[in-house]
XYZ file of C-alpha atoms in Angstrom:
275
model
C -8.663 -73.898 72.117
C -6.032 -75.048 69.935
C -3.101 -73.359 71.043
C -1.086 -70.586 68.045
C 2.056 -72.296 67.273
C 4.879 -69.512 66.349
C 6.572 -69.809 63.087
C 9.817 -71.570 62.784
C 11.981 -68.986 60.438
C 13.327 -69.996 57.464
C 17.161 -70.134 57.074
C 18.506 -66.825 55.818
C 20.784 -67.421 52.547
C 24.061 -65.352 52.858
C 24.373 -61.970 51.655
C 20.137 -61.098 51.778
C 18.999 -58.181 53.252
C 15.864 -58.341 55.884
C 14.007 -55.828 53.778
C 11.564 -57.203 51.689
C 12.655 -56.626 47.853
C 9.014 -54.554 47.260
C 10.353 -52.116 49.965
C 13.550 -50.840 48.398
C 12.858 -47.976 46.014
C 13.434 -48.211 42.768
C 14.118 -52.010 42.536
C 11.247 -53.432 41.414
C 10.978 -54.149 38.215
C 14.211 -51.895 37.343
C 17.507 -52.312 36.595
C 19.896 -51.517 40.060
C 22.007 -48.833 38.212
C 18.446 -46.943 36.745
C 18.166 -43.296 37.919
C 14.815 -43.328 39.910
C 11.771 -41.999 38.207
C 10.541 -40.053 40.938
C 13.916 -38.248 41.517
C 14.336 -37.052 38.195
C 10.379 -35.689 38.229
C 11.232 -33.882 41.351
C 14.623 -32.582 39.954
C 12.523 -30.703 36.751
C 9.594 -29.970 38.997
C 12.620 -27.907 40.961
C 13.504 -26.115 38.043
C 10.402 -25.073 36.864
C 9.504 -23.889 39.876
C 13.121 -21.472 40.568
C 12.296 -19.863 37.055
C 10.071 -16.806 37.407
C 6.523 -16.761 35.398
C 6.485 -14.455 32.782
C 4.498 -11.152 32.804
C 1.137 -11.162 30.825
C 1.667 -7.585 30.331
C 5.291 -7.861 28.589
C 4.011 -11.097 26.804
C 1.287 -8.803 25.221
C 3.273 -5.804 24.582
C 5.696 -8.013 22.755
C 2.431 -9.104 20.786
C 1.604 -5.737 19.853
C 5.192 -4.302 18.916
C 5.605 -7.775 16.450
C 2.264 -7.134 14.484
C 3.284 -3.115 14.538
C 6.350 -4.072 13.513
C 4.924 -6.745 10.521
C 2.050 -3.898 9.568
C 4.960 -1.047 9.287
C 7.555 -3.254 6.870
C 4.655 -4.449 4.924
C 3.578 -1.013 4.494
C 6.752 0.226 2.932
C 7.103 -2.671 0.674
C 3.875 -2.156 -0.942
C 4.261 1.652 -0.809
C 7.621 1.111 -2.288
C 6.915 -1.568 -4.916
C 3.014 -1.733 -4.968
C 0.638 1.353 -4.031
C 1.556 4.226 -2.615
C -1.767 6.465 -1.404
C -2.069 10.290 -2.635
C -4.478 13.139 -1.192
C -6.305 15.357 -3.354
C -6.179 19.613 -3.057
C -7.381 20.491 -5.688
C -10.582 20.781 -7.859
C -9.192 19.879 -11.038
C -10.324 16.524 -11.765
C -13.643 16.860 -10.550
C -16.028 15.152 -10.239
C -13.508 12.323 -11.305
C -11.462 12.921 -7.725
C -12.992 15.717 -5.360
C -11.152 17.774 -3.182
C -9.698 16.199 -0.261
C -10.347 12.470 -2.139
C -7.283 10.000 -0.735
C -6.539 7.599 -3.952
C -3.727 4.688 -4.377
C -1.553 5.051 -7.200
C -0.960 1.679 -8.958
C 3.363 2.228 -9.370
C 3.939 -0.849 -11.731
C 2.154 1.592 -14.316
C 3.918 2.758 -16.282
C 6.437 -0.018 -16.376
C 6.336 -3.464 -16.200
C 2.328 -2.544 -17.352
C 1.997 -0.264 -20.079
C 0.238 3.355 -19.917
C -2.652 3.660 -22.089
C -4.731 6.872 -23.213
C -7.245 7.652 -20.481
C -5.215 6.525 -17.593
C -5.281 8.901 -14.364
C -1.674 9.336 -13.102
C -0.291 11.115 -10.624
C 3.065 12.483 -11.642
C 5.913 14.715 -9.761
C 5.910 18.378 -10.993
C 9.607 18.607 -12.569
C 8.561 21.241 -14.829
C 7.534 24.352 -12.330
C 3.916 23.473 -13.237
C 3.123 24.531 -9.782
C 4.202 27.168 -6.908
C 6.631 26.386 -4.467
C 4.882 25.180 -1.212
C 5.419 27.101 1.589
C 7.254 25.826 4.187
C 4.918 23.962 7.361
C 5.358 25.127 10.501
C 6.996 21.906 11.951
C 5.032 20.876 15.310
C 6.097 18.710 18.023
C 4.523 15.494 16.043
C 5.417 16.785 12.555
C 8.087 13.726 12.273
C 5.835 11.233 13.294
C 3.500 12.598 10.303
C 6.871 12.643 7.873
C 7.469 9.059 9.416
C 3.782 7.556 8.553
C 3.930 9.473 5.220
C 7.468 7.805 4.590
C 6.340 4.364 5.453
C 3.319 4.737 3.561
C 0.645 4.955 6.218
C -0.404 8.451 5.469
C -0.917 9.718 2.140
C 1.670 12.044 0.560
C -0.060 15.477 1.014
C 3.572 17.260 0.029
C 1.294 19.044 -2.745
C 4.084 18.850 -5.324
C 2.770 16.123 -7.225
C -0.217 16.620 -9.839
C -3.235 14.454 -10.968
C -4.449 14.265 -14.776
C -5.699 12.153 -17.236
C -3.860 10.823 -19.884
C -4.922 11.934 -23.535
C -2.013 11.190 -25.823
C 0.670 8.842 -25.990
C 4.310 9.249 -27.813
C 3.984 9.644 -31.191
C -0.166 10.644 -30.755
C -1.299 13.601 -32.864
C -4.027 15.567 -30.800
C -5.895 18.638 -31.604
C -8.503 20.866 -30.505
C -11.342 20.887 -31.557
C -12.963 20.082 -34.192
C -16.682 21.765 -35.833
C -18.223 19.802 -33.001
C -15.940 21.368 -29.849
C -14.160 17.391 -29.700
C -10.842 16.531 -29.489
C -9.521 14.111 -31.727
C -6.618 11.704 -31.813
C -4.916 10.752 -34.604
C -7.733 12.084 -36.684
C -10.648 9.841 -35.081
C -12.899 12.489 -32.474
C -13.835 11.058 -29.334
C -16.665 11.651 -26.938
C -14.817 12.433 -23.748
C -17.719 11.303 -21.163
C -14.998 11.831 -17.759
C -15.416 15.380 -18.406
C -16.956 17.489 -15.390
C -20.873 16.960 -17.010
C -21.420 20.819 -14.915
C -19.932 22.872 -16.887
C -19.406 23.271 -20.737
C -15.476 22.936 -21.571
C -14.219 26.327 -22.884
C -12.063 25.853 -26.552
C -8.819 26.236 -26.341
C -7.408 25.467 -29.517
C -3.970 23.669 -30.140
C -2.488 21.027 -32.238
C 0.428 18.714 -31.143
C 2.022 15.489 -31.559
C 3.650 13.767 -28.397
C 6.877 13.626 -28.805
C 8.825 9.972 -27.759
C 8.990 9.195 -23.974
C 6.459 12.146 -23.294
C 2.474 11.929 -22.645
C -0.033 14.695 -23.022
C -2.826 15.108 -19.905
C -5.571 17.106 -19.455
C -7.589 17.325 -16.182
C -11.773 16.362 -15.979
C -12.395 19.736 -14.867
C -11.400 21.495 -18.165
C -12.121 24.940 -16.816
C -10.916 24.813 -13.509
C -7.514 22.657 -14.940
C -3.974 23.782 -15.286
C -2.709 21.082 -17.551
C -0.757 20.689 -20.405
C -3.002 23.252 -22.160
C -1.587 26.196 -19.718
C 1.729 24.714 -19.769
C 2.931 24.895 -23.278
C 5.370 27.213 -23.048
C 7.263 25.131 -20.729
C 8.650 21.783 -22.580
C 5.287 21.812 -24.999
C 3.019 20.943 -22.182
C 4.303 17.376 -22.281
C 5.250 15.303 -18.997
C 8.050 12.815 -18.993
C 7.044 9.462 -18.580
C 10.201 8.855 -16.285
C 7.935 11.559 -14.020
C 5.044 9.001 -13.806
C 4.344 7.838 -9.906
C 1.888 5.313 -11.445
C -1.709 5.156 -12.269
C -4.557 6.048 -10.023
C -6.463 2.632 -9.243
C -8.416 3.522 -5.904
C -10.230 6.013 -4.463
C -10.097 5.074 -0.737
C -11.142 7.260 1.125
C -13.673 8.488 2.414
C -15.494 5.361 2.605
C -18.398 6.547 0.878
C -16.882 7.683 -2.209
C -14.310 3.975 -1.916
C -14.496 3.238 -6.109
C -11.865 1.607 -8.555
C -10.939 4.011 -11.283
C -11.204 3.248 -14.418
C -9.610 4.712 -17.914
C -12.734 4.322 -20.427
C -11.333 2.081 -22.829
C -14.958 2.603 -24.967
C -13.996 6.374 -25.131
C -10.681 5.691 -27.207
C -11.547 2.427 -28.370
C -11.906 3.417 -32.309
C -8.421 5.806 -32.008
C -5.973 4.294 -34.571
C -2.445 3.677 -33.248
C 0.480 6.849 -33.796
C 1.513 7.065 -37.086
C-alpha cells in the first residue's frame, strides 16, 4: 500500500488565531464591534418572560366597564340633547298612548324645529294642573332607579309631567263647537280623527285665542282628559311653550305596540294661519 504521508503545515502569519474564522461567533459576515444577534434575542426573550401574563378575567372586566361606561355617557347625551323616554299613567290619551305606554320625546321640538298644531308633547306641570305626588318609600335600590332615570336609561315615571295634543298655536282662535259638535280653528272646522273612536266627546263649549308664547292642548280621550278645558281658571288653560319637554316621536315600548307618532297634518291641513 502506498504509505499516508502527514501534512507539512503551512507557516502561521503573525498575529492569527488557531481558530478557524467560521468558529468565532458573531464574525462572519459582521462587523467586529456589531452587538450579536442572538444576544440581543435572548436579552428581550428575558424580559418578556420576567413580566407577568395578564389576567383574562381583568382583561374582560375592563371590556365590560369601557362599553358600560360608552353606553351610560351616550345615554345622557341623547337624553340631554336628543330623546329623553317618558312612561304613561294615565288614560287620557287613549287609544293614542295607553296606560303604562313608554314613549321618547323628540326635545329639539319646540326649538330649533318648530311646534305645529297636532303635535303630542309632553310638558312639565308648572301650573298645579295635577296633585302633588306622594312621596316613594325610598328602598335600598331606589338610587340606582333615580341614577338610570337621571342618565336616561329608565323612563321618567316622576308623574309630574303631562301628555296632550296640541290644538292651537299663539295667536290661534279656537272654539267649541260648532252645529256639527267640531272644533274649529281660525274659523275652518276640522275632523279630529285621533279622538278615542269609543266614546262620543261630551261638548264643552269655550272660545279662546292663544295668547303669544302659549299653546292650547287637549287630550284624545276627551272624556276621560283634564286638559286645558278643566284648567281655565288657572292662566286660561294655556301652557307655556318654555314648559315644552319636546314632542312625542316613539312609542317604544312594549314591543308590540313600538309605532312612530304622528301629528295628522291632513286633519289641520285647510286651517288658515292666526290672524
Amino acid at each position: 500500500m502506498p504509505e499516508n504521508h502527514a501534512r507539512t503545515p503551512e507557516p502561521r502569519h503573525e498575529g492569527a488565531s488557531d481558530v478557524p474564522a467560521d468558529a468565532v461567533p458573531g464574525t462572519s459576515g459582521q462587523r467586529p464591534d456589531a452587538p450579536a444577534a442572538g444576544a440581543e434575542g435572548s436579552r428581550a426573550a428575558a424580559k418578556s418572560a420576567a413580566k407577568p401574563a395578564g389576567s383574562p378575567v381583568f382583561a374582560w372586566l375592563k371590556e365590560v366597564a369601557t362599553v358600560v361606561v360608552i353606553a351610560v355617557v351616550l345615554s345622557f347625551l341623547i337624553k340631554t340633547f336628543l330623546f329623553r323616554a317618558f312612561f304613561i299613567p294615565s288614560e287620557s290619551m287613549v287609544n293614542t298612548l295607553e296606560v303604562d305606554d313608554r314613549i321618547f320625546v323628540n326635545l329639539l321640538v319646540p326649538e330649533p324645529f318648530a311646534l305645529n298644531r297636532g303635535d303630542v308633547v309632553v310638558f312639565r306641570d308648572t301650573k298645579g294642573w295635577l296633585q302633588a305626588a306622594p312621596e316613594q318609600p325610598q328602598g335600598p335600590f331606589t338610587w340606582v332607579q333615580d341614577g338610570l332615570t337621571f342618565v336616561g336609561l329608565l323612563p321618567d315615571n316622576s308623574e309630574q309631567h303631562l301628555v296632550k295634543r296640541v290644538i292651537g298655536l299663539p295667536g290661534d282662535h279656537v272654539v267649541c263647537c260648532d252645529a256639527g259638535g267640531r272644533l274649529t280653528i281660525n274659523g275652518t272646522a276640522i275632523n279630529e280623527s285621533y279622538i278615542n273612536p269609543a266614546e262620543i266627546p261630551q261638548i264643552r263649549n269655550f272660545d279662546v285665542t292663544v295668547p303669544e308664547g302659549k299653546v292650547w292642548v287637549m287630550g284624545d280621550n276627551r272624556n276621560h282628559s283634564a286638559d286645558s278645558r278643566a284648567h281655565m281658571d288657572s292662566d286660561g288653560g294655556f301652557i307655556d311653550i318654555a314648559d315644552l319637554e319636546g314632542k312625542a316621536a316613539v312609542i317604544a315600548w312594549p314591543l308590540s305596540r313600538f309605532t312612530t307618532l304622528g301629528n295628522y297634518p291632513d286633519v289641520f291641513r285647510n286651517v288658515p294661519a292666526a290672524p
